[in-house]
Amino acid sequence: VKVSKVFNNNVVLAVDQADDGAEVVLIGRGLGFGVRPGDDVDPARAEKTFRPGGQQTPERIAAFLDEIPAEDIELADEIVRRGRGRFGDYVGQHMLFPLADHLSFALRRAREGVTITYPLQWEVAALYPQEVAFSKEILTLVTERRGVRLPELEAIPFALHFVNARFGQDDISATMEMTEAFAAVLDTVRSELGIEIDEESLDATRFITHLRYLFLRQEKGSASTGVEQQQALYELVRVSQPTEFACAEAVRAMLEEHFGWRLDQNELLYLTLHIARLSAAAARSAAASAGRGPAAGASEPPTTQAATRQPTSTEPTTSDAPGKERS
Amino acid sequence: MSTDDELAHRLLEHAGGQNNIRDVDMCFTRLRLVLADPDAVDVAAIEALPEVTMTFTQAGQFQIVLGSRVRRVHSALRTLVAGEVGPGDPAGTAR
């Protein structure tokens, strides 16, 4: 490989002719010492190799390597490997620098005793339970490796990094907006229908996946799904599911007002169908807990009347519906 | 003008103005600026803003820790830097 730029004594940018002229950042002790652009460098001498891509320009990688302690980068590397084992191949090297950067920042704040408030704490915890659970393991790993116990709250930003990767998002601000919108939609459905929604249930997960694609369509400005207006189906659903349809309209109004989204008739139709599923699931679990009667909640006051259709609080209360595993 | 816009205006002013900012990026809680001239930034004035938790420079970026407001301030600042000054930014006026 040929050196194209020398960042410092230990970091060079090189072009790999064997790989279609792809750029690689090589780090290794003294790798850049006395080397000029155009010189050959033996990639075997590099301790680590990084491929720039996306927002990670060679300059940014070089600056990173210069300023972020190597031990932080190594720990981030271990986190990425564990994350890949847990979540699959969408967790990759592209996460290394953002994670190392965050880890370094978190450790720095812990050292300096600075606490910050994270946005979307409740939303992230509620909407992405797998990522949050994994991130709590990361906090334990950090303690094992570095002897620092980061606050529990630090699981939130780690989780968001993995959510970002899951949704294939390059830009964390898009993931944040999306998360805010998801939570607002669920809140609207809860208060409009007066039901409980278990975010860990299959129906809620499906609904969130649907919203995820809705969000993508909004970003791309593409019309719903490219299908023809399903006028007959739309009318049928509107008439047969008036409550859920009204709820979908409320969701549409909220999304327009707060997020500037535009939902057409097809989107409204799909939204109604998903809401109907959530509402049916809520009715089922209400019936199940009502059926079990007083045996269901020994420590909590009876929640049977709260579980039936009554506009109760929109807060996630500790209900004793089966299958709940809320912390 | 929303307070997010106001904050973005103040940050822009203390960071040496539109021409000093090459790039505006963000993460969960931090605004990240790539600056033409880092010395043109009035760090003390920025840290004196009540909304700012701390600042530091890392990886060639001047980072301003803002916490929960970062996304809206980021979009407001981006609009300012792009020169499309005006309160009509749909992303900035959300809520």
XYZ file of C-alpha atoms in Angstrom:
422
model
C 0.000 0.000 0.000
C 1.140 3.534 -0.748
C 1.095 6.378 1.750
C -1.075 9.277 0.638
C -0.934 11.366 3.774
C 1.064 11.352 6.988
C -0.940 12.494 9.981
C 1.799 11.978 12.557
C 4.550 9.544 13.489
C 2.083 6.787 14.222
C -0.826 7.379 11.861
C -0.848 7.421 8.076
C -3.452 7.385 5.373
C -2.673 4.930 2.608
C -4.152 3.702 -0.623
C -4.574 -0.001 -1.080
C -3.994 -0.707 -4.771
C -4.862 -4.355 -4.302
C -8.311 -3.231 -3.155
C -9.323 -0.874 -5.971
C -7.455 2.031 -4.449
C -9.472 1.982 -1.222
C -8.268 4.342 1.488
C -7.099 2.900 4.772
C -5.911 4.546 7.939
C -3.024 2.616 9.444
C -1.787 2.994 12.974
C 1.404 1.561 14.326
C 4.359 2.793 16.283
C 6.620 4.941 14.128
C 4.693 4.045 10.994
C 4.699 7.665 9.804
C 8.211 8.519 10.891
C 10.326 9.791 8.016
C 7.704 8.675 5.505
C 6.480 10.804 2.628
C 3.378 10.585 0.483
C 4.002 8.122 -2.318
C 6.221 5.883 -0.214
C 5.382 2.252 0.233
C 4.331 1.074 3.646
C 4.048 -2.477 4.861
C 0.515 -3.026 6.160
C 1.831 -5.830 8.342
C 3.512 -3.178 10.499
C 0.160 -1.613 11.356
C -1.312 -2.539 14.700
C -4.755 -1.460 13.578
C -6.391 -0.642 10.279
C -9.466 1.494 9.761
C -11.448 2.123 6.640
C -12.918 5.604 6.361
C -16.519 5.854 5.281
C -19.664 7.885 5.800
C -19.098 10.660 8.269
C -15.764 9.177 9.185
C -13.341 11.012 7.021
C -9.657 10.084 7.241
C -9.009 13.419 8.976
C -11.585 12.704 11.619
C -10.255 9.218 12.217
C -6.738 10.586 12.564
C -7.886 13.288 14.989
C -9.753 10.666 16.978
C -6.783 8.367 17.239
C -4.687 11.290 18.334
C -6.913 12.375 21.183
C -8.938 9.457 22.396
C -6.951 7.238 24.757
C -6.039 3.917 23.167
C -7.548 2.014 26.099
C -10.915 3.680 25.451
C -10.765 2.650 21.813
C -9.882 -0.896 22.790
C -12.755 -1.120 25.238
C -15.113 0.305 22.601
C -13.830 -2.373 20.242
C -14.735 -5.029 22.790
C -18.208 -3.486 23.153
C -18.693 -3.578 19.382
C -17.679 -7.248 19.267
C -20.079 -8.129 22.068
C -22.813 -6.111 20.394
C -22.301 -7.987 17.168
C -22.583 -11.266 19.028
C -25.833 -10.103 20.576
C -27.540 -8.264 17.753
C -25.935 -9.515 14.568
C -23.982 -8.185 11.642
C -25.521 -4.748 11.523
C -23.266 -3.966 14.464
C -19.978 -3.253 12.776
C -16.769 -1.297 12.716
C -18.638 1.862 11.771
C -19.819 1.972 15.371
C -16.328 1.924 16.832
C -15.539 5.633 16.752
C -18.915 6.947 17.839
C -18.864 4.452 20.714
C -15.266 5.206 21.676
C -16.087 8.883 21.593
C -19.078 8.406 23.829
C -17.267 6.088 26.216
C -14.431 8.542 26.522
C -16.871 11.355 27.191
C -18.729 9.336 29.828
C -15.497 8.375 31.607
C -14.345 11.962 31.484
C -17.566 13.188 33.062
C -17.326 10.511 35.721
C -13.795 11.685 36.541
C -14.797 15.332 36.646
C -18.017 14.603 38.517
C -20.200 16.277 35.897
C -23.665 14.843 35.491
C -25.855 15.623 32.544
C -29.459 14.915 31.780
C -30.187 12.812 28.754
C -33.041 13.530 26.458
C -35.603 10.790 25.864
C -34.674 8.761 28.940
C -38.074 7.258 29.419
C -38.670 6.825 25.688
C -35.457 4.935 25.065
C -35.987 2.689 28.082
C -39.552 1.915 27.058
C -39.157 1.548 23.310
C -35.851 -0.305 23.072
C -35.691 -2.754 25.988
C -33.195 -5.139 24.317
C -30.687 -2.393 23.656
C -31.068 -1.009 27.165
C -30.572 -4.444 28.717
C -27.405 -4.913 26.670
C -26.179 -1.459 27.637
C -26.523 -2.297 31.314
C -24.158 -5.196 30.667
C -21.809 -2.692 29.046
C -21.796 -0.648 32.245
C -20.738 -3.766 34.126
C -18.039 -4.439 31.536
C -16.738 -0.888 31.939
C -16.539 -1.433 35.688
C -14.653 -4.690 35.209
C -12.167 -3.214 32.769
C -11.698 0.247 34.186
C -12.858 0.113 37.792
C -15.320 2.945 37.203
C -18.992 2.510 37.823
C -20.877 4.753 35.447
C -24.348 5.878 36.553
C -27.245 3.609 35.461
C -28.510 6.437 33.307
C -25.493 6.014 31.046
C -27.152 2.918 29.614
C -29.428 5.270 27.672
C -26.903 6.789 25.261
C -25.178 3.440 24.717
C -28.542 1.927 23.877
C -29.268 4.674 21.407
C -26.050 3.933 19.546
C -27.231 0.373 19.011
C -30.722 1.502 18.035
C -29.123 3.825 15.523
C -27.259 0.875 14.049
C -30.357 -1.340 14.064
C -32.294 1.207 12.058
C -29.368 1.747 9.699
C -29.301 5.404 10.537
C -26.154 7.367 9.967
C -27.357 10.386 11.812
C -28.237 10.160 15.487
C -30.455 13.228 15.346
C -32.815 11.371 13.020
C -32.971 8.496 15.502
C -33.743 10.960 18.257
C -36.547 12.620 16.341
C -37.928 9.225 15.462
C -37.820 8.092 19.081
C -39.616 11.212 20.204
C -42.268 10.692 17.566
C -42.780 6.999 18.472
C -43.294 7.837 22.124
C -45.688 10.658 21.268
C -47.717 8.312 19.046
C -47.997 5.689 21.790
C -49.004 8.401 24.266
C -51.691 9.639 21.919
C -53.067 6.135 21.436
C -53.051 5.540 25.192
C -54.933 8.690 26.005
C -57.335 8.532 23.063
C -58.410 4.971 23.743
C -57.726 4.882 27.464
C -55.758 1.653 27.165
C -52.519 0.301 28.468
C -49.867 -0.632 25.915
C -47.159 -3.074 26.804
C -44.157 -1.888 24.759
C -42.563 -5.300 24.967
C -45.530 -7.075 23.439
C -45.407 -8.374 19.886
C -48.191 -6.039 18.780
C -46.390 -2.988 20.092
C -43.146 -4.113 18.469
C -44.940 -4.515 15.162
C -46.524 -1.133 15.555
C -43.150 0.468 16.223
C -41.711 -1.264 13.165
C -44.586 0.142 11.147
C -43.899 3.615 12.524
C -40.260 3.141 11.673
C -41.129 2.693 7.992
C -43.595 5.520 8.191
C -40.730 7.679 9.428
C -38.530 6.569 6.522
C -41.269 7.391 4.052
C -41.581 10.830 5.632
C -37.856 11.406 5.336
C -37.816 10.365 1.726
C -41.034 12.212 1.021
C -42.364 9.156 -0.774
C -46.064 8.493 -0.938
C -47.131 5.751 1.436
C -46.291 2.445 -0.173
C -46.736 3.039 -3.845
C -50.008 1.157 -3.920
C -53.150 2.609 -5.340
C -55.478 4.387 -2.984
C -57.368 1.625 -1.309
C -60.628 3.490 -1.251
C -62.957 0.570 -0.596
C -60.856 -0.821 2.227
C -60.427 2.640 3.652
C -64.177 3.200 3.774
C -64.765 -0.213 5.270
C -62.275 0.343 8.062
C -63.450 3.873 8.724
C -67.009 2.706 9.215
C -66.357 -0.555 11.018
C -63.658 0.745 13.401
C -64.807 4.269 14.195
C -63.007 4.513 17.546
C -59.672 3.335 16.180
C -60.092 5.491 13.097
C -60.692 8.565 15.232
C -57.600 7.658 17.238
C -55.552 7.376 14.030
C -56.796 10.809 13.015
C -55.680 12.188 16.365
C -52.258 10.607 15.814
C -52.081 12.147 12.366
C -52.976 15.592 13.733
C -50.364 15.274 16.475
C -47.643 14.186 14.042
C -48.471 17.066 11.722
C -48.474 19.625 14.464
C -45.390 18.569 16.394
C -43.235 16.851 13.822
C -44.376 18.275 10.517
C -45.239 14.846 9.103
C -47.840 14.484 6.392
C -49.950 11.348 6.356
C -52.119 10.509 3.393
C -55.232 8.362 3.319
C -53.326 5.086 2.925
C -51.152 5.889 5.922
C -54.252 6.633 7.937
C -55.668 3.284 6.934
C -52.571 1.361 8.002
C -52.362 3.310 11.217
C -55.964 2.437 12.010
C -55.312 -1.281 11.463
C -52.298 -1.230 13.773
C -54.159 0.717 16.417
C -57.018 -1.764 16.200
C -54.542 -4.534 16.933
C -53.154 -2.727 19.952
C -56.620 -2.051 21.240
C -57.675 -5.677 20.777
C -54.553 -6.811 22.627
C -55.307 -4.407 25.465
C -58.877 -5.719 25.661
C -57.569 -9.297 25.755
C -55.135 -8.654 28.545
C -57.754 -6.676 30.462
C -60.141 -9.602 30.141
C -57.427 -12.024 31.214
C -56.558 -10.060 34.326
C -60.233 -9.540 35.099
C -60.773 -13.291 34.714
C -58.075 -14.077 37.171
C -59.746 -11.813 39.651
C -58.273 -11.042 43.021
C -55.545 -13.666 42.725
C -53.720 -11.577 40.126
C -52.397 -8.803 42.296
C -51.543 -9.628 45.845
C -49.393 -6.616 46.639
C -51.003 -4.041 44.378
C -54.470 -2.641 44.698
C -56.913 -4.233 42.241
C -56.481 -2.794 38.784
C -59.364 -4.493 37.071
C -61.433 -1.369 36.648
C -58.435 0.541 35.385
C -57.797 -2.109 32.779
C -61.238 -1.870 31.250
C -61.983 0.918 28.833
C -61.916 3.936 30.992
C -59.912 7.008 30.186
C -57.393 6.564 32.934
C -53.959 8.009 33.311
C -51.605 7.815 30.368
C -48.734 7.019 32.668
C -47.333 3.518 32.449
C -48.730 2.184 35.687
C -47.582 -1.018 37.267
C -50.315 -3.254 36.069
C -50.259 -6.933 36.741
C -51.189 -7.997 33.249
C -49.499 -11.299 32.381
C -46.182 -11.178 30.622
C -45.130 -7.820 31.997
C -41.516 -7.496 32.857
C -41.198 -3.851 33.556
C -38.432 -2.900 35.904
C -38.363 33.554 17.607
C -38.148 30.491 19.761
C -35.643 30.156 22.557
C -33.859 27.438 20.607
C -33.302 29.954 17.848
C -32.110 32.522 20.349
C -29.660 30.096 21.855
C -28.417 29.172 18.391
C -27.934 32.868 17.609
C -25.913 33.419 20.777
C -23.774 30.373 20.157
C -23.118 31.490 16.620
C -22.107 34.945 17.802
C -19.740 33.612 20.494
C -18.297 31.044 18.127
C -17.024 33.735 15.812
C -19.929 33.998 13.419
C -21.089 32.170 10.371
C -17.749 32.297 8.578
C -15.895 30.671 11.421
C -18.083 27.570 11.404
C -17.182 24.949 8.871
C -19.455 22.219 10.022
C -22.173 21.665 12.591
C -22.744 18.182 13.879
C -24.328 16.703 16.930
C -24.675 13.625 19.047
C -27.023 12.730 21.851
C -26.152 15.669 24.095
C -23.399 17.556 22.333
C -23.224 20.129 19.645
C -20.049 19.678 17.655
C -18.518 22.478 15.679
C -15.665 22.315 13.251
C -14.106 25.761 13.337
C -11.972 27.672 10.885
C -10.213 29.507 13.704
C -10.634 27.964 17.172
C -9.135 31.072 18.782
C -11.979 33.213 17.526
C -14.326 31.455 19.965
C -15.289 33.128 23.222
C -15.281 29.960 25.314
C -15.963 31.788 28.574
C -19.050 33.455 27.133
C -20.366 30.126 25.859
C -19.753 28.369 29.162
C -21.482 31.241 30.955
C -24.731 30.468 29.137
C -27.063 28.723 31.591
C -28.029 26.105 28.990
C -24.436 24.972 28.510
C -23.152 22.232 30.838
C -19.544 22.228 29.650
C -17.386 22.587 26.577
C -14.218 20.949 25.348
C -12.283 20.355 22.191
C -11.718 16.820 20.995
C -10.979 15.240 17.673
C -10.846 18.613 15.978
C -14.315 19.526 17.128
C -15.337 22.181 19.585
C -18.026 20.426 21.594
C -20.756 22.113 23.561
C -22.662 19.923 26.011
C -26.292 20.993 25.939
C -28.235 17.974 27.185
C -31.813 17.484 26.092
C -32.101 20.536 23.873
C -29.318 19.672 21.533
C -31.376 18.430 18.607
C -33.444 21.571 18.200
C -30.574 23.940 18.786
C -28.573 21.933 16.272
C -31.172 22.293 13.547
C -31.596 25.984 14.326
C -27.840 26.539 14.164
C -27.508 24.587 10.947
C -30.087 26.803 9.354
C -28.245 29.898 10.535
C -24.910 28.665 9.289
C -26.381 27.696 5.943
C -27.414 31.307 5.627
C -31.095 30.559 5.431
C -31.724 32.895 8.324
C -35.303 33.101 9.393
C -37.797 31.690 11.815
C -39.483 29.625 9.127
C -37.404 26.514 9.751
C -39.884 23.677 10.194
C -37.480 21.497 12.156
C -36.672 24.319 14.565
C -40.238 25.236 15.346
C -41.435 21.740 16.211
C -43.034 22.130 19.642
